[in-house]
XYZ file of C-alpha atoms in Angstrom:
252
model
C -28.488 74.726 -37.236
C -32.018 73.129 -35.439
C -32.359 73.489 -31.591
C -31.847 69.709 -31.230
C -28.425 70.690 -32.937
C -28.077 73.151 -30.466
C -29.199 70.904 -27.343
C -26.390 68.403 -28.204
C -23.776 70.985 -28.463
C -24.793 72.206 -25.441
C -24.531 68.246 -24.303
C -21.078 67.715 -25.644
C -19.254 70.671 -24.661
C -21.291 70.308 -20.812
C -19.442 67.149 -20.187
C -15.748 68.651 -21.443
C -16.827 71.657 -18.755
C -17.529 69.086 -15.938
C -14.037 67.234 -16.431
C -12.141 70.490 -16.025
C -14.480 71.033 -12.672
C -13.229 67.590 -11.860
C -9.900 68.605 -12.308
C -9.821 71.477 -10.392
C -11.685 69.841 -7.340
C -7.836 67.910 -7.103
C -6.974 71.543 -4.887
C -9.609 69.894 -1.997
C -7.635 66.823 -1.608
C -4.163 68.836 -0.693
C -3.790 70.036 2.958
C -1.844 73.374 4.124
C 0.721 74.591 2.006
C 2.453 72.993 -0.399
C 6.596 72.816 0.000
C 8.731 74.383 -2.302
C 9.940 71.107 -3.858
C 6.236 70.250 -4.622
C 5.049 73.108 -5.794
C 8.400 73.199 -8.345
C 7.145 69.634 -9.209
C 3.278 71.512 -9.922
C 4.368 74.332 -11.676
C 6.385 71.782 -13.974
C 3.371 69.681 -14.166
C 1.619 72.370 -15.515
C 3.967 73.267 -18.232
C 4.364 69.728 -19.726
C 0.302 69.980 -19.865
C 0.460 72.922 -21.656
C 3.183 71.840 -23.912
C 1.787 68.816 -24.911
C -1.617 69.925 -25.462
C -0.181 73.015 -27.822
C 0.998 70.339 -29.974
C -1.506 67.622 -30.242
C -4.583 69.251 -29.007
C -3.712 72.713 -30.996
C -0.743 72.356 -33.582
C -1.463 69.337 -35.348
C -5.275 69.494 -35.632
C -4.812 73.122 -37.204
C -2.041 72.039 -39.887
C -4.271 68.871 -40.523
C -7.403 71.091 -40.753
C -5.585 73.873 -43.132
C -4.491 71.386 -45.515
C -8.049 70.401 -46.218
C -8.105 74.218 -47.937
C -6.335 75.801 -50.624
C -3.579 77.131 -47.935
C -0.188 75.245 -47.175
C -1.108 73.230 -44.226
C 2.086 74.968 -42.043
C 0.441 79.056 -42.838
C -2.270 79.066 -40.563
C -0.345 77.536 -37.712
C 2.878 79.220 -37.720
C 0.478 82.856 -38.242
C -1.932 81.775 -35.629
C 0.862 80.515 -33.161
C 3.018 83.969 -33.614
C -0.361 85.797 -33.194
C -1.135 84.120 -29.926
C 2.586 85.106 -28.757
C 2.225 88.547 -29.559
C -0.882 88.666 -27.622
C 0.123 87.240 -24.699
C 3.491 89.217 -24.513
C 1.621 92.763 -25.079
C -0.884 91.320 -22.245
C 2.165 90.562 -20.157
C 3.564 94.098 -20.497
C 0.199 95.589 -19.976
C -0.484 93.663 -16.498
C 2.109 95.841 -14.490
C 0.357 99.101 -15.405
C -2.974 97.764 -14.557
C -1.933 96.354 -11.185
C 0.073 99.110 -9.344
C 1.805 96.844 -7.330
C 4.297 96.175 -10.348
C 6.685 93.559 -8.306
C 3.633 91.157 -8.257
C 4.483 88.406 -10.004
C 1.908 86.251 -8.270
C -0.406 88.093 -9.667
C 0.589 88.482 -13.021
C 1.726 84.519 -13.207
C -1.907 83.755 -12.347
C -3.079 85.978 -15.001
C -1.475 84.692 -17.863
C -1.825 81.128 -17.139
C -5.641 81.189 -16.467
C -5.881 83.553 -19.650
C -3.439 80.653 -21.494
C -5.754 77.859 -20.761
C -8.835 79.785 -21.150
C -7.829 80.440 -24.881
C -7.258 77.085 -25.307
C -10.264 75.779 -24.167
C -12.003 78.009 -26.872
C -11.289 76.124 -29.525
C -11.926 72.679 -28.184
C -15.412 74.088 -27.397
C -16.157 75.114 -30.701
C -14.552 72.217 -32.045
C -17.072 70.026 -29.787
C -20.036 71.831 -30.520
C -19.784 71.521 -34.156
C -19.069 68.273 -34.073
C -22.380 67.205 -31.609
C -24.294 70.032 -34.304
C -23.136 67.460 -37.235
C -24.139 64.163 -35.297
C -27.277 65.865 -34.249
C -28.463 65.781 -38.455
C -27.013 62.321 -38.591
C -23.388 62.567 -39.297
C -20.900 60.689 -37.291
C -21.993 60.454 -33.532
C -19.316 58.042 -32.919
C -16.703 60.428 -33.593
C -18.095 63.617 -31.838
C -18.765 61.171 -28.737
C -15.035 59.903 -28.957
C -14.069 63.837 -29.560
C -15.784 64.900 -26.359
C -14.479 62.102 -24.631
C -10.818 63.078 -25.358
C -10.728 66.466 -24.635
C -13.345 65.777 -21.541
C -10.097 63.364 -20.156
C -7.279 65.532 -21.349
C -9.368 68.824 -19.138
C -8.979 66.730 -16.397
C -5.283 67.674 -15.857
C -5.794 70.990 -17.514
C -8.050 72.085 -14.548
C -5.716 70.465 -11.698
C -2.759 72.416 -13.650
C -4.890 75.951 -12.972
C -6.322 75.438 -9.387
C -3.046 73.743 -7.557
C -0.705 76.799 -8.508
C -3.986 79.348 -7.468
C -3.443 77.619 -4.172
C 0.310 77.694 -4.138
C 0.189 81.436 -4.323
C -2.467 81.977 -1.279
C -5.076 81.635 -2.779
C -8.418 79.774 -0.304
C -9.283 76.294 -2.331
C -12.987 77.770 -2.935
C -11.148 80.193 -4.976
C -8.773 78.303 -6.622
C -11.295 75.885 -7.533
C -13.288 78.609 -9.042
C -11.032 79.951 -10.902
C -10.236 76.154 -12.376
C -13.162 75.437 -13.224
C -14.461 78.935 -14.875
C -11.298 78.619 -17.641
C -13.554 75.799 -18.781
C -16.836 77.826 -18.904
C -15.995 79.002 -22.330
C -16.308 75.434 -23.838
C -19.981 75.448 -24.151
C -20.617 79.229 -24.045
C -17.962 79.085 -27.636
C -19.767 75.886 -28.586
C -23.195 76.982 -28.681
C -21.681 80.055 -30.319
C -19.926 78.058 -33.179
C -23.196 76.256 -34.208
C -25.188 79.136 -34.332
C -22.454 80.996 -36.899
C -21.149 77.498 -38.018
C -20.771 78.485 -41.465
C -18.720 81.557 -40.774
C -16.225 80.146 -38.159
C -15.324 76.410 -39.474
C -12.666 78.431 -41.905
C -11.052 79.813 -39.001
C -10.590 76.936 -36.921
C -6.845 76.277 -37.783
C -6.346 79.922 -37.130
C -7.890 80.157 -33.741
C -6.280 76.247 -32.753
C -2.379 77.892 -33.523
C -3.273 81.392 -31.853
C -4.438 79.386 -28.355
C -1.330 77.380 -28.860
C 1.351 80.155 -29.314
C -0.736 81.875 -26.094
C -0.235 78.729 -24.205
C 3.508 78.492 -25.511
C 4.271 81.459 -24.295
C 3.440 80.852 -21.004
C 5.057 78.594 -20.312
C 8.745 79.651 -21.401
C 7.959 82.978 -19.875
C 6.270 82.183 -16.574
C 5.787 78.323 -15.740
C 9.638 76.638 -16.843
C 11.846 79.313 -15.236
C 9.988 78.610 -11.999
C 9.874 75.301 -11.940
C 13.188 75.026 -12.807
C 14.526 72.053 -11.084
C 15.140 68.441 -10.618
C 12.090 67.998 -8.879
C 10.486 70.239 -11.412
C 11.888 68.558 -14.584
C 10.194 65.393 -13.310
C 6.916 67.313 -13.009
C 7.385 68.427 -16.747
C 7.980 65.201 -17.499
C 4.969 63.880 -16.220
C 2.408 66.363 -17.290
C 3.973 66.373 -20.796
C 3.294 62.087 -20.773
C 0.080 62.266 -19.444
C -1.170 64.700 -22.345
C 0.499 63.115 -25.006
C -0.778 59.873 -24.067
C -4.176 61.073 -24.184
C -3.802 62.964 -27.133
C -2.656 60.200 -29.246
C -4.554 57.132 -27.751
C -7.842 58.936 -27.587
C -7.399 60.661 -30.753
């Protein structure tokens, strides 16, 4: 790939990263500690965002990309998702051993949440990077721009889905903002790396997409839904799911 392709990939993934940062900045608009009902709404919102993103941003694109190969479309999606679940389950089991205070559930939930959304951002960054690298060679600039715009808008609620729960757990606004921002920093990093190794990585994209989906779904079921379980949490879940679904479908 040429230097121009790398620069275009950096610009496209830089935009999506900036949108994650804007979403994380929502933490500065909340004063004081949210009450219990609002906490459940926010946890439900994060769960809804992650569930919809797992389906429309990850699993369905994985199936579509796999269908272009000799493999059945469902195979990489199913196997990759199971690998993502197993990976997060192993991490979940390991965390108490890495932390002396086994009862510190907030620390474990925070680590799982940040890990899952960060993993989700890896294949998105790779997809945007590849799209802009091809656009730099005269192939599909409009499509690359639409992809970056769609993922960038989706990243806004995802940044908030990390920073707001971190704030609820007692983090300062600045630390919560940094946590949300860093979850999106992997997009430009992997967007550039995939351009450098485009030929070898592209066949793995269905597996990477579904792996991230499995990781996110594990966190939703294991950590977020149980703590958000209430009428307020259900409303938050539905709102988050609808927002992410509409963004994914409307923006392609």
